[in-house]
PDB file of C-alpha atoms and ligand atoms in Angstrom:
ATOM      1  CA  MET O 735      -5.786  18.069 -18.773  1.00 69.00           C
ATOM      2  CA  MET O 736      -5.685  14.506 -17.378  1.00 80.00           C
ATOM      3  CA  SER O 737      -2.596  12.379 -18.020  1.00 86.00           C
ATOM      4  CA  PRO O 738      -3.283   9.041 -19.776  1.00 86.00           C
ATOM      5  CA  GLU O 739      -2.552   7.246 -16.474  1.00 86.00           C
ATOM      6  CA  ALA O 740      -5.034   9.428 -14.558  1.00 85.00           C
ATOM      7  CA  GLY O 741      -7.591   8.846 -17.359  1.00 87.00           C
ATOM      8  CA  LEU O 742      -7.133   5.069 -17.089  1.00 87.00           C
ATOM      9  CA  PHE O 743      -7.476   5.255 -13.304  1.00 85.00           C
ATOM     10  CA  PHE O 744     -10.668   7.356 -13.582  1.00 85.00           C
ATOM     11  CA  GLY O 745     -12.131   4.949 -16.171  1.00 87.00           C
ATOM     12  CA  LEU O 746     -11.455   1.971 -13.909  1.00 88.00           C
ATOM     13  CA  TRP O 747     -12.988   3.819 -10.973  1.00 87.00           C
ATOM     14  CA  LEU O 748     -16.180   4.379 -12.998  1.00 87.00           C
ATOM     15  CA  ARG O 749     -16.400   0.627 -13.631  1.00 89.00           C
ATOM     16  CA  LYS O 750     -15.173  -0.663 -10.232  1.00 87.00           C
ATOM     17  CA  PRO O 751     -15.613   2.077  -7.621  1.00 85.00           C
ATOM     18  CA  LEU O 752     -15.197  -0.167  -4.569  1.00 83.00           C
ATOM     19  CA  SER O 753     -12.030  -1.805  -5.876  1.00 85.00           C
ATOM     20  CA  ILE O 754     -10.281   1.300  -7.198  1.00 83.00           C
ATOM     21  CA  ALA O 755     -11.755   3.298  -4.292  1.00 81.00           C
ATOM     22  CA  SER O 756     -10.436   6.696  -5.335  1.00 82.00           C
ATOM     23  CA  VAL O 757     -11.276   9.007  -8.237  1.00 85.00           C
ATOM     24  CA  TYR O 758      -7.747  10.405  -8.422  1.00 87.00           C
ATOM     25  CA  PRO O 759      -4.320   8.876  -7.849  1.00 92.00           C
ATOM     26  CA  SER O 760      -2.692   9.951  -4.557  1.00 94.00           C
ATOM     27  CA  SER O 761      -1.110  13.409  -4.444  1.00 96.00           C
ATOM     28  CA  ARG O 762       2.609  14.047  -4.251  1.00 96.00           C
ATOM     29  CA  PHE O 763       2.042  15.316  -0.689  1.00 97.00           C
ATOM     30  CA  LEU O 764       0.507  12.016   0.390  1.00 97.00           C
ATOM     31  CA  ALA O 765       3.257  10.063  -1.374  1.00 98.00           C
ATOM     32  CA  ASP O 766       5.964  12.083   0.383  1.00 97.00           C
ATOM     33  CA  ALA O 767       4.214  11.701   3.759  1.00 97.00           C
ATOM     34  CA  PHE O 768       4.128   7.921   3.288  1.00 95.00           C
ATOM     35  CA  ALA O 769       7.778   7.856   2.264  1.00 96.00           C
ATOM     36  CA  GLY O 770       8.673   9.983   5.304  1.00 96.00           C
ATOM     37  CA  LEU O 771       7.162   7.330   7.586  1.00 97.00           C
ATOM     38  CA  THR O 772       9.087   4.443   6.061  1.00 95.00           C
ATOM     39  CA  ASP O 773      12.361   3.402   7.647  1.00 94.00           C
ATOM     40  CA  LEU O 774      14.595   2.529   4.699  1.00 95.00           C
ATOM     41  CA  ARG O 775      17.454   1.596   7.083  1.00 95.00           C
ATOM     42  CA  ARG O 776      15.651  -1.633   7.979  1.00 96.00           C
ATOM     43  CA  PRO O 777      16.849  -4.609   5.942  1.00 95.00           C
ATOM     44  CA  GLY O 778      14.739  -6.285   3.297  1.00 97.00           C
ATOM     45  CA  PRO O 779      12.493  -5.330   0.409  1.00 98.00           C
ATOM     46  CA  VAL O 780       9.940  -2.508   0.558  1.00 98.00           C
ATOM     47  CA  LEU O 781       6.453  -3.765  -0.345  1.00 98.00           C
ATOM     48  CA  GLU O 782       3.695  -1.592  -1.790  1.00 98.00           C
ATOM     49  CA  LEU O 783       0.136  -2.974  -2.029  1.00 98.00           C
ATOM     50  CA  GLY O 784      -2.420  -1.562  -4.496  1.00 98.00           C
ATOM     51  CA  ALA O 785       0.112   0.424  -6.504  1.00 98.00           C
ATOM     52  CA  GLY O 786      -2.392   1.814  -9.047  1.00 96.00           C
ATOM     53  CA  THR O 787      -0.526   4.117 -11.430  1.00 96.00           C
ATOM     54  CA  GLY O 788       2.491   4.383  -9.124  1.00 97.00           C
ATOM     55  CA  SER O 789       1.947   7.681  -7.265  1.00 97.00           C
ATOM     56  CA  LEU O 790       3.160   6.262  -3.953  1.00 98.00           C
ATOM     57  CA  THR O 791       5.909   4.299  -5.707  1.00 98.00           C
ATOM     58  CA  GLU O 792       7.296   7.595  -6.995  1.00 97.00           C
ATOM     59  CA  GLY O 793       7.342   8.991  -3.459  1.00 98.00           C
ATOM     60  CA  LEU O 794       9.364   6.014  -2.236  1.00 98.00           C
ATOM     61  CA  LEU O 795      11.839   6.428  -5.086  1.00 98.00           C
ATOM     62  CA  ARG O 796      12.101  10.188  -4.421  1.00 97.00           C
ATOM     63  CA  ALA O 797      12.924   9.366  -0.783  1.00 97.00           C
ATOM     64  CA  GLY O 798      15.892   7.286  -1.913  1.00 97.00           C
ATOM     65  CA  CYS O 799      14.501   3.761  -2.048  1.00 98.00           C
ATOM     66  CA  ARG O 800      16.434   1.843  -4.720  1.00 98.00           C
ATOM     67  CA  PRO O 801      14.039   0.556  -7.402  1.00 98.00           C
ATOM     68  CA  GLU O 802      15.528  -2.958  -7.147  1.00 97.00           C
ATOM     69  CA  ARG O 803      14.396  -3.031  -3.526  1.00 97.00           C
ATOM     70  CA  LEU O 804      10.776  -2.319  -4.326  1.00 98.00           C
ATOM     71  CA  ILE O 805       8.079  -4.957  -4.783  1.00 98.00           C
ATOM     72  CA  ILE O 806       4.787  -3.431  -5.881  1.00 98.00           C
ATOM     73  CA  LEU O 807       1.544  -5.354  -6.176  1.00 98.00           C
ATOM     74  CA  GLU O 808      -1.531  -4.493  -8.219  1.00 98.00           C
ATOM     75  CA  ARG O 809      -4.519  -6.652  -9.172  1.00 97.00           C
ATOM     76  CA  GLU O 810      -5.770  -4.741 -12.236  1.00 96.00           C
ATOM     77  CA  PRO O 811      -3.949  -5.979 -15.356  1.00 97.00           C
ATOM     78  CA  ALA O 812      -4.177  -2.592 -17.131  1.00 96.00           C
ATOM     79  CA  LEU O 813      -2.592  -0.833 -14.142  1.00 96.00           C
ATOM     80  CA  ALA O 814       0.074  -3.529 -13.762  1.00 98.00           C
ATOM     81  CA  ARG O 815       1.028  -2.886 -17.416  1.00 97.00           C
ATOM     82  CA  VAL O 816       1.402   0.851 -16.680  1.00 96.00           C
ATOM     83  CA  LEU O 817       3.569   0.056 -13.655  1.00 98.00           C
ATOM     84  CA  ARG O 818       5.860  -2.293 -15.622  1.00 98.00           C
ATOM     85  CA  ARG O 819       6.270   0.384 -18.294  1.00 97.00           C
ATOM     86  CA  SER O 820       6.941   3.190 -15.816  1.00 97.00           C
ATOM     87  CA  PHE O 821       9.218   1.346 -13.363  1.00 98.00           C
ATOM     88  CA  ARG O 822      11.341  -1.029 -15.392  1.00 96.00           C
ATOM     89  CA  THR O 823      13.629  -2.209 -12.592  1.00 97.00           C
ATOM     90  CA  VAL O 824      10.936  -2.483  -9.917  1.00 98.00           C
ATOM     91  CA  THR O 825       9.373  -5.937  -9.278  1.00 98.00           C
ATOM     92  CA  VAL O 826       5.692  -5.689 -10.259  1.00 98.00           C
ATOM     93  CA  LEU O 827       3.418  -8.480  -9.003  1.00 98.00           C
ATOM     94  CA  GLU O 828       0.079  -8.731 -10.758  1.00 98.00           C
ATOM     95  CA  ALA O 829      -1.857 -10.478  -8.011  1.00 97.00           C
ATOM     96  CA  ASP O 830      -4.590 -10.238  -5.420  1.00 98.00           C
ATOM     97  CA  ALA O 831      -3.265  -8.822  -2.154  1.00 98.00           C
ATOM     98  CA  THR O 832      -5.094 -11.525  -0.191  1.00 98.00           C
ATOM     99  CA  LYS O 833      -2.646 -14.007  -1.780  1.00 98.00           C
ATOM    100  CA  ILE O 834       0.370 -12.007  -0.629  1.00 98.00           C
ATOM    101  CA  ALA O 835       1.899 -14.777   1.513  1.00 98.00           C
ATOM    102  CA  GLY O 836       2.191 -17.159  -1.460  1.00 97.00           C
ATOM    103  CA  ALA O 837       3.281 -14.427  -3.884  1.00 97.00           C
ATOM    104  CA  LEU O 838       6.151 -13.332  -1.613  1.00 97.00           C
ATOM    105  CA  ALA O 839       7.192 -16.919  -0.850  1.00 97.00           C
ATOM    106  CA  ALA O 840       7.329 -17.622  -4.595  1.00 96.00           C
ATOM    107  CA  HIS O 841       9.779 -14.712  -4.908  1.00 95.00           C
ATOM    108  CA  GLY O 842      11.929 -15.979  -2.048  1.00 96.00           C
ATOM    109  CA  VAL O 843      11.053 -13.054   0.239  1.00 97.00           C
ATOM    110  CA  THR O 844      11.728 -13.956   3.874  1.00 97.00           C
ATOM    111  CA  ARG O 845      11.606 -10.468   5.437  1.00 97.00           C
ATOM    112  CA  LEU O 846      10.304  -6.987   4.694  1.00 98.00           C
ATOM    113  CA  ALA O 847      11.632  -3.564   5.638  1.00 98.00           C
ATOM    114  CA  THR O 848       8.276  -1.822   5.436  1.00 97.00           C
ATOM    115  CA  VAL O 849       4.839  -2.135   3.842  1.00 98.00           C
ATOM    116  CA  VAL O 850       2.921   0.729   2.238  1.00 98.00           C
ATOM    117  CA  SER O 851      -0.717   0.021   1.394  1.00 98.00           C
ATOM    118  CA  SER O 852      -3.377   2.056  -0.372  1.00 98.00           C
ATOM    119  CA  LEU O 853      -5.675  -0.949  -0.778  1.00 98.00           C
ATOM    120  CA  PRO O 854      -9.353  -0.192  -0.057  1.00 97.00           C
ATOM    121  CA  ILE O 855      -8.858  -2.410   2.978  1.00 98.00           C
ATOM    122  CA  LYS O 856     -11.753  -1.017   4.984  1.00 96.00           C
ATOM    123  CA  TRP O 857     -14.064  -2.711   2.440  1.00 96.00           C
ATOM    124  CA  PHE O 858     -12.309  -6.091   2.822  1.00 97.00           C
ATOM    125  CA  SER O 859     -13.883  -8.864   4.886  1.00 98.00           C
ATOM    126  CA  LEU O 860     -12.164  -9.708   8.172  1.00 98.00           C
ATOM    127  CA  GLU O 861     -10.698 -12.858   6.592  1.00 98.00           C
ATOM    128  CA  ALA O 862      -9.315 -10.839   3.677  1.00 98.00           C
ATOM    129  CA  GLN O 863      -7.792  -8.264   6.073  1.00 98.00           C
ATOM    130  CA  ARG O 864      -6.221 -11.129   8.002  1.00 98.00           C
ATOM    131  CA  ALA O 865      -4.786 -12.667   4.810  1.00 98.00           C
ATOM    132  CA  VAL O 866      -3.180  -9.343   3.858  1.00 98.00           C
ATOM    133  CA  VAL O 867      -1.968  -7.854   7.126  1.00 98.00           C
ATOM    134  CA  LEU O 868      -0.780 -10.788   9.246  1.00 98.00           C
ATOM    135  CA  PRO O 869       1.693 -12.350   6.764  1.00 98.00           C
ATOM    136  CA  CYS O 870       3.141  -8.885   6.211  1.00 98.00           C
ATOM    137  CA  LEU O 871       3.573  -8.287   9.954  1.00 98.00           C
ATOM    138  CA  ASP O 872       5.276 -11.702  10.257  1.00 97.00           C
ATOM    139  CA  LEU O 873       7.793 -10.720   7.581  1.00 98.00           C
ATOM    140  CA  LEU O 874       8.249  -7.216   9.061  1.00 97.00           C
ATOM    141  CA  GLY O 875       9.316  -8.587  12.449  1.00 94.00           C
ATOM    142  CA  PRO O 876       9.487  -6.521  15.654  1.00 89.00           C
ATOM    143  CA  ALA O 877       9.077  -2.753  15.131  1.00 89.00           C
ATOM    144  CA  GLY O 878       8.212  -3.234  11.477  1.00 95.00           C
ATOM    145  CA  LYS O 879       5.248  -1.147  10.323  1.00 97.00           C
ATOM    146  CA  PHE O 880       2.389  -1.866   7.957  1.00 98.00           C
ATOM    147  CA  LEU O 881       1.347   1.614   6.758  1.00 98.00           C
ATOM    148  CA  GLN O 882      -2.184   2.021   5.412  1.00 98.00           C
ATOM    149  CA  VAL O 883      -3.935   5.065   4.001  1.00 97.00           C
ATOM    150  CA  THR O 884      -7.590   5.804   4.653  1.00 97.00           C
ATOM    151  CA  ASN O 885      -9.944   8.768   4.667  1.00 93.00           C
ATOM    152  CA  GLY O 886     -12.456   7.670   7.264  1.00 85.00           C
ATOM    153  CA  PHE O 887     -10.935   9.116  10.480  1.00 83.00           C
ATOM    154  CA  VAL O 888     -11.139   5.661  12.106  1.00 95.00           C
ATOM    155  CA  SER O 889      -8.901   2.630  11.713  1.00 98.00           C
ATOM    156  CA  PRO O 890      -9.631   0.930   8.376  1.00 98.00           C
ATOM    157  CA  VAL O 891      -8.246  -2.344   9.778  1.00 98.00           C
ATOM    158  CA  ALA O 892     -10.095  -4.355  12.458  1.00 98.00           C
ATOM    159  CA  THR O 893      -7.220  -4.233  14.952  1.00 97.00           C
ATOM    160  CA  HIS O 894      -9.030  -5.887  17.856  1.00 97.00           C
ATOM    161  CA  SER O 895     -10.224  -8.886  15.833  1.00 98.00           C
ATOM    162  CA  LEU O 896      -6.783  -9.336  14.268  1.00 98.00           C
ATOM    163  CA  GLY O 897      -4.961  -8.933  17.596  1.00 97.00           C
ATOM    164  CA  ILE O 898      -2.726  -6.139  16.334  1.00 97.00           C
ATOM    165  CA  ALA O 899      -1.987  -2.563  17.372  1.00 96.00           C
ATOM    166  CA  GLY O 900      -2.690   0.478  15.221  1.00 97.00           C
ATOM    167  CA  MET O 901      -2.380   4.250  15.481  1.00 96.00           C
ATOM    168  CA  GLU O 902      -2.914   7.200  13.206  1.00 97.00           C
ATOM    169  CA  ALA O 903       0.558   8.348  12.210  1.00 97.00           C
ATOM    170  CA  ARG O 904      -0.074  11.313   9.914  1.00 96.00           C
ATOM    171  CA  ARG O 905      -2.855  13.443   8.409  1.00 96.00           C
ATOM    172  CA  VAL O 906      -2.420  14.792   4.910  1.00 96.00           C
ATOM    173  CA  TRP O 907      -4.815  17.569   3.938  1.00 95.00           C
ATOM    174  CA  ARG O 908      -3.335  18.190   0.499  1.00 95.00           C
ATOM    175  CA  ASN O 909      -4.877  15.133  -1.111  1.00 94.00           C
ATOM    176  CA  LEU O 910      -8.285  14.506  -2.641  1.00 92.00           C
ATOM    177  CA  PRO O 911      -9.898  13.509  -0.361  1.00 92.00           C
ATOM    178  CA  PRO O 912      -7.763  14.447   2.693  1.00 94.00           C
ATOM    179  CA  ALA O 913      -6.117  11.288   4.001  1.00 96.00           C
ATOM    180  CA  GLN O 914      -4.811   9.672   7.142  1.00 97.00           C
ATOM    181  CA  ILE O 915      -1.963   7.196   7.331  1.00 98.00           C
ATOM    182  CA  TRP O 916      -2.293   4.467   9.947  1.00 98.00           C
ATOM    183  CA  ALA O 917       0.616   2.400  11.219  1.00 98.00           C
ATOM    184  CA  TYR O 918      -0.007  -1.207  12.320  1.00 98.00           C
ATOM    185  CA  THR O 919       2.325  -3.372  14.375  1.00 97.00           C
ATOM    186  CA  ARG O 920       2.149  -6.609  16.294  1.00 91.00           C
ATOM    187  CA  PRO O 921       2.046  -6.190  20.073  1.00 84.00           C
ATOM    188  CA  ALA O 922       5.520  -7.186  21.365  1.00 74.00           C
ATOM    189  CA  SER O 923       4.292 -10.319  23.161  1.00 65.00           C
ATOM    190  CA  THR O 924       2.964 -11.836  19.919  1.00 63.00           C
ATOM    191  CA  VAL O 925       6.018 -11.207  17.712  1.00 55.00           C
ATOM    192  CA  SER O 926       7.397 -14.571  16.638  1.00 52.00           C
ATOM    193  CA  ARG O 927      10.345 -13.586  14.393  1.00 47.00           C
ATOM    194  CA  GLY O 928      13.624 -11.777  15.023  1.00 42.00           C
ATOM    195  CA  SER O 929      14.211  -8.488  13.138  1.00 38.00           C
TER     196      SER O 929
HETATM  197  C1  SAM R2075      -7.077   3.831  -3.829  1.00 68.74           C
HETATM  198  S1  SAM R2075      -6.265   3.027  -5.198  1.00 68.74           S
HETATM  199  C2  SAM R2075      -4.584   3.525  -4.867  1.00 68.74           C
HETATM  200  C3  SAM R2075      -3.733   3.591  -6.101  1.00 68.74           C
HETATM  201  C4  SAM R2075      -2.344   4.221  -5.917  1.00 68.74           C
HETATM  202  N1  SAM R2075      -1.518   3.497  -4.981  1.00 68.74           N
HETATM  203  C5  SAM R2075      -2.448   5.644  -5.453  1.00 68.74           C
HETATM  204  O1  SAM R2075      -2.159   5.902  -4.288  1.00 68.74           O
HETATM  205  O2  SAM R2075      -2.829   6.484  -6.268  1.00 68.74           O
HETATM  206  C6  SAM R2075      -6.350   1.309  -4.690  1.00 68.74           C
HETATM  207  C7  SAM R2075      -5.631   0.340  -5.607  1.00 68.74           C
HETATM  208  O3  SAM R2075      -5.693  -0.964  -5.029  1.00 68.74           O
HETATM  209  C8  SAM R2075      -5.961  -1.915  -6.043  1.00 68.74           C
HETATM  210  N2  SAM R2075      -6.615  -3.077  -5.413  1.00 68.74           N
HETATM  211  C9  SAM R2075      -7.850  -3.132  -4.863  1.00 68.74           C
HETATM  212  N3  SAM R2075      -8.084  -4.341  -4.326  1.00 68.74           N
HETATM  213  C10 SAM R2075      -6.948  -5.072  -4.540  1.00 68.74           C
HETATM  214  C11 SAM R2075      -6.562  -6.404  -4.194  1.00 68.74           C
HETATM  215  N4  SAM R2075      -7.394  -7.235  -3.517  1.00 68.74           N
HETATM  216  N5  SAM R2075      -5.332  -6.824  -4.560  1.00 68.74           N
HETATM  217  C12 SAM R2075      -4.479  -5.990  -5.216  1.00 68.74           C
HETATM  218  N6  SAM R2075      -4.793  -4.734  -5.584  1.00 68.74           N
HETATM  219  C13 SAM R2075      -6.010  -4.266  -5.240  1.00 68.74           C
HETATM  220  C14 SAM R2075      -6.865  -1.194  -7.024  1.00 68.74           C
HETATM  221  O4  SAM R2075      -6.857  -1.814  -8.296  1.00 68.74           O
HETATM  222  C15 SAM R2075      -6.250   0.208  -7.000  1.00 68.74           C
HETATM  223  O5  SAM R2075      -5.240   0.353  -7.969  1.00 68.74           O
END
């Protein structure tokens, strides 16, 4: 039987398929693969974009990320309520990811350790991708990674147009549908901040 959170997620998907973008929340296997790619030794908060019901959040916590270090963002008010209830000491931002620069500045965030995204970013316009990815890469600094899940076997982010580098970092078959995690970085010559 479906959990109430999975039922809410499914109901939202029926109403907004392109925004929710997935029938089911991510599997534990995908969450653990994401967490395994994050470097928690880097300083700064860990940012998650498109947190949904918190499947990937749980993976980060299982991997040892302190809840106080986590900032998770979700646009759907009903899902943000679930996240606040489930993760009481995690910072939950109810906001549009394309406004991430302002949202982080308002919280005094000046650097990020890592970014985990399950936004349906391949459906975003180029300008929206730019508004999400570039401010995050600025705050990640050199060697910081913006991790993005997809299931299309090609980069979901327009790397060439944004002037960034990207590579597939992991495939996870035990997820519905099977998923790939891409890692995006700024080419060294364009990095403007120290890490
Ligand atoms: C594929 S679901 C992933 C949910 C969850 N992280 C998981 O892995 O199960 C994508 C999530 O991104 C959210 N989302 C879509 N567009 C967004 C935007 N522009 N800003 C913030 N959240 C957005 C949706 O509401 C949805 O919860």
